[in-house]
Short mmCIF file of C-alpha atoms in Angstrom, two decimals:
data_model
loop_
_atom_site.label_atom_id
_atom_site.label_comp_id
_atom_site.label_asym_id
_atom_site.label_seq_id
_atom_site.Cartn_x
_atom_site.Cartn_y
_atom_site.Cartn_z
CA MET J 1 90.55 -0.92 -14.16
CA LYS J 2 86.89 -0.64 -14.05
CA LEU J 3 84.39 1.22 -11.88
CA TYR J 4 80.92 -0.01 -11.57
CA GLY J 5 78.63 3.30 -10.67
CA TYR J 6 75.47 4.95 -11.43
CA PHE J 7 75.25 8.41 -12.86
CA ARG J 8 73.45 10.10 -9.79
CA SER J 9 75.28 8.14 -7.15
CA SER J 10 77.36 10.42 -4.91
CA ALA J 11 79.52 7.70 -3.98
CA ALA J 12 80.34 6.90 -7.52
CA TYR J 13 80.83 10.43 -8.24
CA ARG J 14 83.60 10.98 -5.73
CA VAL J 15 85.70 8.17 -7.46
CA ARG J 16 85.25 9.61 -10.99
CA ILE J 17 86.49 13.03 -9.74
CA ALA J 18 89.42 11.11 -7.95
CA LEU J 19 90.33 9.36 -11.23
CA ASN J 20 90.11 12.47 -13.44
CA LEU J 21 92.23 14.53 -10.87
CA LYS J 22 95.03 11.84 -11.00
CA GLY J 23 94.72 11.43 -14.73
CA LEU J 24 93.92 7.57 -14.42
CA ASN J 25 91.51 5.83 -16.89
CA ALA J 26 89.04 3.15 -16.03
CA ASP J 27 86.08 1.49 -17.59
CA LEU J 28 82.92 3.00 -16.27
CA LEU J 29 80.09 0.44 -16.15
CA SER J 30 76.55 1.45 -15.03
CA ILE J 31 74.57 -0.37 -12.43
CA HIS J 32 71.21 1.03 -12.82
CA LEU J 33 69.81 1.87 -8.97
CA VAL J 34 66.19 2.15 -9.87
CA LYS J 35 65.44 0.04 -13.52
CA ASN J 36 64.01 -3.48 -12.81
CA GLY J 37 63.97 -2.94 -8.82
CA GLY J 38 67.58 -2.15 -8.93
CA GLU J 39 70.42 -3.82 -10.78
CA GLN J 40 72.53 -3.52 -7.67
CA HIS J 41 70.46 -6.50 -5.91
CA SER J 42 71.38 -8.81 -9.12
CA ALA J 43 73.02 -11.82 -8.22
CA ALA J 44 75.86 -11.29 -10.64
CA TYR J 45 76.40 -7.58 -8.99
CA ARG J 46 76.04 -9.19 -5.54
CA GLN J 47 79.10 -11.40 -6.28
CA LEU J 48 81.00 -8.16 -6.73
CA ASN J 49 79.55 -6.07 -3.92
CA SER J 50 77.95 -7.90 -1.12
CA SER J 51 76.39 -4.58 0.44
CA GLN J 52 74.78 -4.16 -2.84
CA LEU J 53 75.73 -0.89 -3.20
CA VAL J 54 77.90 1.32 -5.94
CA PRO J 55 80.63 1.89 -6.58
CA THR J 56 82.79 -1.27 -6.91
CA TRP J 57 86.50 -1.22 -8.26
CA VAL J 58 87.75 -4.04 -10.20
CA GLU J 59 91.20 -4.94 -11.23
CA ASP J 60 91.54 -7.94 -13.69
CA GLU J 61 95.34 -9.02 -13.80
CA ASN J 62 96.65 -12.55 -14.60
CA GLU J 63 93.37 -14.11 -14.24
CA CYS J 64 92.98 -12.98 -10.85
CA SER J 65 90.50 -10.18 -9.92
CA PHE J 66 90.86 -7.28 -7.06
CA ILE J 67 87.37 -6.06 -6.18
CA LEU J 68 87.24 -3.36 -3.77
CA THR J 69 84.00 -1.54 -2.45
CA GLN J 70 83.42 1.86 -0.43
CA SER J 71 84.32 5.07 -2.25
CA LEU J 72 86.68 6.21 0.54
CA SER J 73 88.64 2.95 0.68
CA ILE J 74 88.91 3.28 -3.27
CA LEU J 75 90.13 6.88 -2.66
CA GLU J 76 92.88 5.32 -0.12
CA TYR J 77 93.78 2.94 -2.46
CA LEU J 78 94.29 4.93 -5.50
CA GLU J 79 96.32 7.42 -3.42
CA GLU J 80 98.46 4.75 -2.17
CA LYS J 81 98.93 3.08 -5.64
CA PHE J 82 99.02 5.94 -7.90
CA THR J 83 101.34 8.74 -6.06
CA ASP J 84 102.13 10.88 -9.08
CA ILE J 85 99.23 13.40 -8.25
CA PRO J 86 98.29 12.99 -4.66
CA LEU J 87 94.92 13.87 -3.15
CA LEU J 88 96.29 14.18 0.31
CA PRO J 89 99.18 16.43 1.65
CA LEU J 90 102.24 14.99 3.27
CA ASP J 91 101.54 16.68 6.68
CA LEU J 92 99.95 14.41 9.10
CA GLN J 93 97.55 16.64 10.80
CA GLN J 94 96.34 18.14 7.47
CA ARG J 95 95.70 14.68 6.31
CA ALA J 96 93.84 13.77 9.36
CA LEU J 97 91.52 16.91 8.99
CA ILE J 98 90.75 16.30 5.22
CA ARG J 99 89.80 12.70 6.18
CA ALA J 100 87.49 13.93 8.75
CA PHE J 101 85.76 16.31 6.55
CA SER J 102 85.34 13.50 4.02
CA GLN J 103 83.86 11.08 6.65
CA SER J 104 81.40 13.90 7.77
CA ILE J 105 80.03 13.55 4.33
CA ALA J 106 80.43 9.64 3.77
CA CYS J 107 79.42 8.63 7.33
CA ASP J 108 77.06 11.54 8.56
CA ILE J 109 75.11 12.81 5.67
CA HIS J 110 75.15 10.68 2.58
CA PRO J 111 74.27 7.45 4.45
CA LEU J 112 71.11 8.77 5.75
CA ASN J 113 69.95 10.33 2.72
CA ASN J 114 70.85 8.05 -0.09
CA LEU J 115 68.35 6.17 -2.15
CA ARG J 116 67.88 2.94 -0.16
CA VAL J 117 67.01 4.84 3.01
CA LEU J 118 64.49 7.03 1.28
CA GLN J 119 62.92 3.98 -0.27
CA PHE J 120 62.64 2.16 3.12
CA LEU J 121 61.29 5.22 4.76
CA LYS J 122 58.76 5.45 2.26
CA HIS J 123 57.57 1.86 2.04
CA GLN J 124 57.96 1.01 5.79
CA TYR J 125 56.35 4.06 7.42
CA GLU J 126 54.18 5.56 4.43
CA ILE J 127 55.35 8.95 5.09
CA SER J 128 54.65 11.52 2.53
CA ASP J 129 56.81 13.38 0.16
CA GLU J 130 56.92 16.41 2.42
CA GLN J 131 58.11 14.37 5.28
CA LYS J 132 60.57 12.96 3.19
CA MET J 133 61.97 16.05 2.38
CA GLN J 134 62.14 17.24 5.85
CA TRP J 135 64.10 14.22 6.63
CA TYR J 136 66.68 14.90 3.60
CA ARG J 137 66.94 18.53 4.80
CA HIS J 138 67.42 17.75 8.14
CA TRP J 139 70.36 15.70 8.02
CA VAL J 140 71.96 17.67 5.47
CA ASP J 141 71.37 21.11 7.65
CA ILE J 142 73.21 19.46 10.47
CA GLY J 143 75.91 18.15 8.10
CA PHE J 144 76.52 21.21 5.96
CA SER J 145 76.42 23.37 9.08
CA SER J 146 79.47 21.25 10.42
CA LEU J 147 81.20 21.19 7.01
CA GLU J 148 80.74 25.04 6.75
CA LYS J 149 82.65 25.50 10.16
CA GLN J 150 85.43 22.97 9.29
CA LEU J 151 86.04 25.10 6.26
CA GLN J 152 86.18 28.30 8.19
CA HIS J 153 90.06 28.85 7.31
CA SER J 154 89.30 28.18 3.59
CA ASN J 155 90.46 30.54 1.04
CA GLY J 156 87.20 29.40 -1.13
CA GLN J 157 89.33 27.90 -3.72
CA PHE J 158 89.47 24.24 -2.54
CA CYS J 159 88.55 22.90 0.91
CA PHE J 160 92.06 22.39 2.10
CA GLY J 161 94.65 24.97 0.57
CA GLU J 162 95.29 25.59 -3.07
CA LEU J 163 94.92 21.86 -4.41
CA PRO J 164 92.09 19.55 -4.49
CA THR J 165 92.09 16.78 -2.30
CA PHE J 166 89.85 13.98 -0.92
CA ALA J 167 87.15 16.66 0.90
CA ASP J 168 86.67 18.22 -2.77
CA CYS J 169 85.93 14.76 -4.29
CA CYS J 170 83.52 14.32 -1.34
CA LEU J 171 81.98 17.63 -1.26
CA ILE J 172 81.10 18.58 -4.78
CA PRO J 173 78.87 15.42 -5.26
CA GLN J 174 77.21 16.13 -1.94
CA VAL J 175 76.29 19.55 -2.97
CA TYR J 176 75.15 18.54 -6.44
CA ASN J 177 72.90 16.30 -4.66
CA ALA J 178 71.39 18.94 -2.12
CA LEU J 179 70.79 21.16 -5.08
CA ARG J 180 68.57 18.41 -6.89
CA PHE J 181 66.55 18.34 -3.63
CA ASN J 182 66.45 22.15 -3.75
CA ILE J 183 68.24 22.85 -0.75
CA ASP J 184 68.96 26.55 0.10
CA LEU J 185 72.76 27.11 0.37
CA SER J 186 72.81 30.65 1.27
CA ALA J 187 73.84 29.93 5.10
CA TYR J 188 77.11 28.02 3.38
CA PRO J 189 79.06 30.57 1.48
CA LYS J 190 82.20 28.59 1.83
CA ILE J 191 80.71 25.39 0.35
CA GLN J 192 78.89 27.43 -2.59
CA SER J 193 82.32 29.16 -3.37
CA ILE J 194 84.15 26.12 -3.51
CA TYR J 195 81.39 24.32 -5.53
CA GLN J 196 81.47 26.83 -7.78
CA HIS J 197 85.34 26.74 -8.27
CA CYS J 198 85.63 23.21 -8.59
CA ASN J 199 83.19 23.08 -11.29
CA THR J 200 85.16 25.35 -13.58
CA LEU J 201 87.64 22.45 -13.68
CA ILE J 202 87.59 19.98 -16.17
CA ALA J 203 88.25 16.78 -14.03
CA PHE J 204 85.12 18.05 -11.86
CA GLN J 205 83.01 18.76 -14.86
CA ASN J 206 83.85 15.28 -16.49
CA ALA J 207 82.60 13.26 -13.77
CA ALA J 208 79.18 15.12 -13.06
CA PRO J 209 76.32 12.84 -13.36
CA GLU J 210 74.89 14.67 -16.63
CA GLN J 211 78.22 13.80 -18.52
CA GLN J 212 77.87 10.12 -17.84
CA ALA J 213 76.74 7.51 -20.51
CA ASP J 214 74.13 6.15 -18.43
CA ALA J 215 72.60 9.74 -17.57
CA VAL J 216 68.92 9.75 -18.00
CA MET Z 1 96.26 13.56 24.52
CA LYS Z 2 92.44 13.52 25.25
CA LEU Z 3 89.79 11.39 23.69
CA TYR Z 4 86.20 12.61 24.44
CA GLY Z 5 83.82 9.87 24.16
CA TYR Z 6 80.87 8.06 25.71
CA PHE Z 7 80.98 4.61 27.13
CA ARG Z 8 78.17 3.24 24.92
CA SER Z 9 79.38 5.14 21.54
CA SER Z 10 80.55 2.64 19.02
CA ALA Z 11 82.57 5.08 17.57
CA ALA Z 12 84.32 6.19 20.50
CA TYR Z 13 84.74 2.33 21.45
CA ARG Z 14 86.72 2.04 18.02
CA VAL Z 15 89.17 4.43 18.99
CA ARG Z 16 89.86 2.98 22.65
CA ILE Z 17 90.49 -0.19 21.27
CA ALA Z 18 93.13 0.83 18.50
CA LEU Z 19 94.66 3.23 21.55
CA ASN Z 20 94.86 0.00 23.72
CA LEU Z 21 96.00 -2.13 21.06
CA LYS Z 22 98.78 0.69 20.09
CA GLY Z 23 99.86 0.84 23.74
CA LEU Z 24 98.80 4.35 23.54
CA ASN Z 25 97.43 6.48 26.72
CA ALA Z 26 95.27 9.22 26.39
CA ASP Z 27 92.62 10.72 29.03
CA LEU Z 28 89.36 9.67 28.38
CA LEU Z 29 86.67 12.31 28.96
CA SER Z 30 83.03 11.82 29.06
CA ILE Z 31 80.55 13.61 26.91
CA HIS Z 32 77.16 12.12 28.06
CA LEU Z 33 74.75 11.86 24.98
CA VAL Z 34 71.72 11.37 27.14
CA LYS Z 35 72.00 13.61 30.09
CA ASN Z 36 70.63 17.19 30.19
CA GLY Z 37 69.33 16.50 26.49
CA GLY Z 38 72.94 15.62 25.44
CA GLU Z 39 76.10 17.15 26.46
CA GLN Z 40 77.42 16.74 22.67
CA HIS Z 41 75.16 19.92 21.95
CA SER Z 42 76.67 22.08 24.70
CA ALA Z 43 78.20 25.34 23.55
CA ALA Z 44 81.68 24.19 24.87
CA TYR Z 45 81.68 20.79 23.05
CA ARG Z 46 80.47 22.31 19.82
CA GLN Z 47 83.57 24.34 19.56
CA LEU Z 48 85.60 20.85 19.45
CA ASN Z 49 82.88 18.87 17.25
CA SER Z 50 80.74 20.93 15.10
CA SER Z 51 78.88 17.79 14.36
CA GLN Z 52 78.03 17.61 17.80
CA LEU Z 53 79.01 13.79 17.80
CA VAL Z 54 81.67 11.60 19.53
CA PRO Z 55 84.46 11.10 19.56
CA THR Z 56 86.76 14.13 19.41
CA TRP Z 57 90.58 13.87 19.75
CA VAL Z 58 92.31 16.60 21.27
CA GLU Z 59 96.18 17.08 21.37
CA ASP Z 60 97.52 20.26 23.43
CA GLU Z 61 100.97 21.33 22.40
CA ASN Z 62 102.96 24.59 23.03
CA GLU Z 63 99.52 26.24 23.70
CA CYS Z 64 98.22 25.18 20.34
CA SER Z 65 95.74 22.52 20.22
CA PHE Z 66 94.97 20.02 17.29
CA ILE Z 67 91.12 18.95 17.45
CA LEU Z 68 90.23 15.66 15.18
CA THR Z 69 86.66 14.26 14.69
CA GLN Z 70 85.46 10.94 12.90
CA SER Z 71 86.58 7.82 14.33
CA LEU Z 72 88.12 6.44 11.24
CA SER Z 73 90.16 9.54 10.66
CA ILE Z 74 91.45 9.25 14.36
CA LEU Z 75 92.61 5.59 13.49
CA GLU Z 76 94.48 6.61 10.51
CA TYR Z 77 95.90 9.37 12.31
CA LEU Z 78 97.14 7.34 15.03
CA GLU Z 79 98.32 4.82 12.50
CA GLU Z 80 100.32 7.44 10.45
CA LYS Z 81 101.65 9.06 13.76
CA PHE Z 82 102.39 6.00 16.18
CA THR Z 83 103.90 3.44 13.53
CA ASP Z 84 105.33 0.74 16.32
CA ILE Z 85 102.14 -1.29 16.46
CA PRO Z 86 100.61 -1.22 13.00
CA LEU Z 87 96.91 -1.67 12.62
CA LEU Z 88 97.11 -1.97 8.76
CA PRO Z 89 99.47 -4.28 6.85
CA LEU Z 90 101.70 -2.96 4.10
CA ASP Z 91 100.15 -4.88 1.26
CA LEU Z 92 98.25 -2.23 -0.93
CA GLN Z 93 95.45 -4.60 -1.49
CA GLN Z 94 94.79 -5.84 1.91
CA ARG Z 95 94.85 -2.16 3.52
CA ALA Z 96 92.25 -1.35 0.94
CA LEU Z 97 90.11 -4.19 1.81
CA ILE Z 98 90.57 -3.55 5.63
CA ARG Z 99 89.40 -0.12 5.18
CA ALA Z 100 86.27 -1.20 2.88
CA PHE Z 101 84.97 -3.58 5.86
CA SER Z 102 85.80 -0.83 8.28
CA GLN Z 103 83.94 1.70 6.40
CA SER Z 104 80.73 -1.13 5.78
CA ILE Z 105 80.33 -0.50 9.21
CA ALA Z 106 80.96 3.10 9.77
CA CYS Z 107 79.12 4.36 6.65
CA ASP Z 108 76.27 1.56 6.11
CA ILE Z 109 75.31 0.26 9.42
CA HIS Z 110 76.35 2.76 12.50
CA PRO Z 111 74.91 6.05 10.76
CA LEU Z 112 71.49 4.59 10.46
CA ASN Z 113 71.18 2.98 13.83
CA ASN Z 114 72.85 5.63 16.08
CA LEU Z 115 71.38 7.41 18.92
CA ARG Z 116 70.50 10.72 17.09
CA VAL Z 117 68.55 8.89 14.32
CA LEU Z 118 66.86 6.52 16.61
CA GLN Z 119 65.70 9.81 18.59
CA PHE Z 120 64.60 11.59 15.27
CA LEU Z 121 62.52 8.57 13.99
CA LYS Z 122 60.49 8.52 17.20
CA HIS Z 123 60.00 12.03 18.00
CA GLN Z 124 59.46 12.85 13.96
CA TYR Z 125 57.37 9.91 12.92
CA GLU Z 126 56.17 8.64 16.42
CA ILE Z 127 56.88 5.43 15.44
CA SER Z 128 56.62 2.40 18.03
CA ASP Z 129 59.13 0.81 19.95
CA GLU Z 130 58.82 -2.40 17.62
CA GLN Z 131 58.84 -0.19 14.39
CA LYS Z 132 62.26 1.18 15.73
CA MET Z 133 63.54 -2.32 16.25
CA GLN Z 134 62.76 -3.15 13.07
CA TRP Z 135 64.67 -0.24 11.39
CA TYR Z 136 67.63 -1.24 13.64
CA ARG Z 137 67.44 -5.08 12.49
CA HIS Z 138 66.96 -4.16 8.79
CA TRP Z 139 69.90 -2.32 8.65
CA VAL Z 140 71.87 -4.57 10.71
CA ASP Z 141 71.14 -7.76 8.89
CA ILE Z 142 71.81 -6.08 5.41
CA GLY Z 143 75.00 -4.85 6.82
CA PHE Z 144 75.97 -7.92 8.69
CA SER Z 145 75.46 -10.37 5.82
CA SER Z 146 77.76 -8.23 3.80
CA LEU Z 147 80.35 -8.33 6.34
CA GLU Z 148 80.05 -12.21 6.74
CA LYS Z 149 80.59 -12.23 3.07
CA GLN Z 150 83.89 -10.15 3.40
CA LEU Z 151 85.05 -12.48 6.17
CA GLN Z 152 84.71 -15.52 4.03
CA HIS Z 153 88.48 -16.23 3.89
CA SER Z 154 89.02 -15.32 7.66
CA ASN Z 155 90.05 -17.99 10.15
CA GLY Z 156 88.08 -16.73 12.51
CA GLN Z 157 90.72 -15.16 14.66
CA PHE Z 158 90.60 -11.49 13.55
CA CYS Z 159 88.90 -10.10 10.51
CA PHE Z 160 91.93 -10.11 8.41
CA GLY Z 161 94.81 -12.47 9.26
CA GLU Z 162 96.83 -13.09 12.25
CA LEU Z 163 96.81 -9.72 13.79
CA PRO Z 164 94.00 -7.07 14.83
CA THR Z 165 93.52 -4.50 12.37
CA PHE Z 166 91.21 -1.34 11.90
CA ALA Z 167 88.57 -3.98 10.64
CA ASP Z 168 88.48 -5.60 14.40
CA CYS Z 169 88.46 -2.25 16.14
CA CYS Z 170 85.25 -1.13 14.05
CA LEU Z 171 83.82 -4.88 14.21
CA ILE Z 172 83.81 -5.64 17.83
CA PRO Z 173 81.68 -2.38 18.89
CA GLN Z 174 79.23 -3.29 16.14
CA VAL Z 175 78.46 -6.38 17.41
CA TYR Z 176 78.33 -4.97 21.07
CA ASN Z 177 75.62 -2.82 19.83
CA ALA Z 178 73.75 -5.47 18.21
CA LEU Z 179 73.79 -7.56 21.06
CA ARG Z 180 72.38 -4.96 23.33
CA PHE Z 181 69.48 -4.74 20.68
CA ASN Z 182 68.96 -8.59 20.96
CA ILE Z 183 70.04 -9.16 17.44
CA ASP Z 184 70.21 -12.90 16.47
CA LEU Z 185 73.67 -13.46 15.42
CA SER Z 186 73.56 -17.22 14.55
CA ALA Z 187 73.58 -16.64 10.96
CA TYR Z 188 76.89 -14.86 11.27
CA PRO Z 189 79.49 -17.64 12.57
CA LYS Z 190 82.72 -15.88 11.46
CA ILE Z 191 81.54 -12.62 13.05
CA GLN Z 192 80.83 -14.23 16.15
CA SER Z 193 83.96 -16.24 16.22
CA ILE Z 194 86.12 -13.20 15.60
CA TYR Z 195 83.96 -11.26 18.40
CA GLN Z 196 84.60 -14.15 21.09
CA HIS Z 197 88.27 -14.35 20.29
CA CYS Z 198 88.80 -10.48 20.33
CA ASN Z 199 87.08 -10.40 23.57
CA THR Z 200 89.70 -12.71 25.28
CA LEU Z 201 92.43 -10.30 24.57
CA ILE Z 202 92.92 -7.27 27.34
CA ALA Z 203 92.98 -4.55 24.73
CA PHE Z 204 89.55 -5.12 23.73
CA GLN Z 205 88.62 -5.93 27.21
CA ASN Z 206 89.35 -2.63 28.37
CA ALA Z 207 87.88 -0.85 25.72
CA ALA Z 208 84.56 -2.12 26.51
CA PRO Z 209 81.58 0.13 27.71
CA GLU Z 210 81.04 -1.29 31.07
CA GLN Z 211 84.87 -0.81 31.96
CA GLN Z 212 84.55 2.99 31.18
CA ALA Z 213 84.41 5.65 34.14
CA ASP Z 214 81.18 6.89 32.87
CA ALA Z 215 79.28 3.34 32.36
CA VAL Z 216 75.85 3.23 34.15
#
């Protein structure tokens, strides 16, 4: 089992957390998103991931490869295949709320603020660094305000209850990313508290960007 | 069961298709995304959906409401709760590929091209209508090229095999949206063929924007 990722990619970071929480081992292979114009655009990688994004999950079995893209679909696949340590509860409504929270990050925040979008904005509209930060902050502020509301019944340990779920796999990388962009999180006490708690756990610590072999 | 949506919202359209395919009835309630500055920003609607987006799914039972946001999480919830007519196969790898395809739309195309982003670009950077179209086309071209590759083994009836799945629920609204923006689809024969086939089916026809009560 192989995971193609990049140390700073939030989407790859989500999958690394899930693998660690589930106690699964995979070879972590680096696709450098910046070097040489971005290795994700190479012909070889495009064979694996036609969207030219990370992560990509690959299983080689009996000379047959199973190739899967999209971090949330990788999480769902791991959840269905490796059931010993679940990252979703059994209750249908709770599962749904956890998926909605995860998608609030993966559909509403991250797609607007990832590398390819910031690069396109800069090159196409020649916006300043300050305008780029304004764009970044705008979508994080709207997104984090919604996440904080969705966490109003959280006890502050994990996003939903006493165990980590998809929601925590998605939240921690997004907060890490926001801090890298110097976003002020004081308006989001639940988010901050969950971020701090998760980062006391080895599964989250070992998944962090600075712990990866390709970290700069 | 109630679905808050908007006739032109791709995300609401996905859920309408799924409801029709599963033979489920829900009250369809309109949140006008443009009128009065956008009804999605009203205090009442923000109580239901803190992201101020459509759709929102609401179930009222025993004086207790279950409120769910995010179209893909609503699809997953309906799939787990109403199992008679499935929209995902049993095979784990097929389920995963269908989810990845759906997320290629819901995470990589739609979030960049929806109303709030186009409005923000226009107001913040004062871009021209031609620049707006360039932005729209850029993300559709990258996204549709990937979707077409993911469909290379499709027989052209549905995205994955002989039955409609989440993938078709997501693809048809995205193609509808692209056609509204006059995108040339000639480079995407599989996408075109699936779009045409699905639109011969009553479940897809009845979910179309122009069939909704709030259509202009």
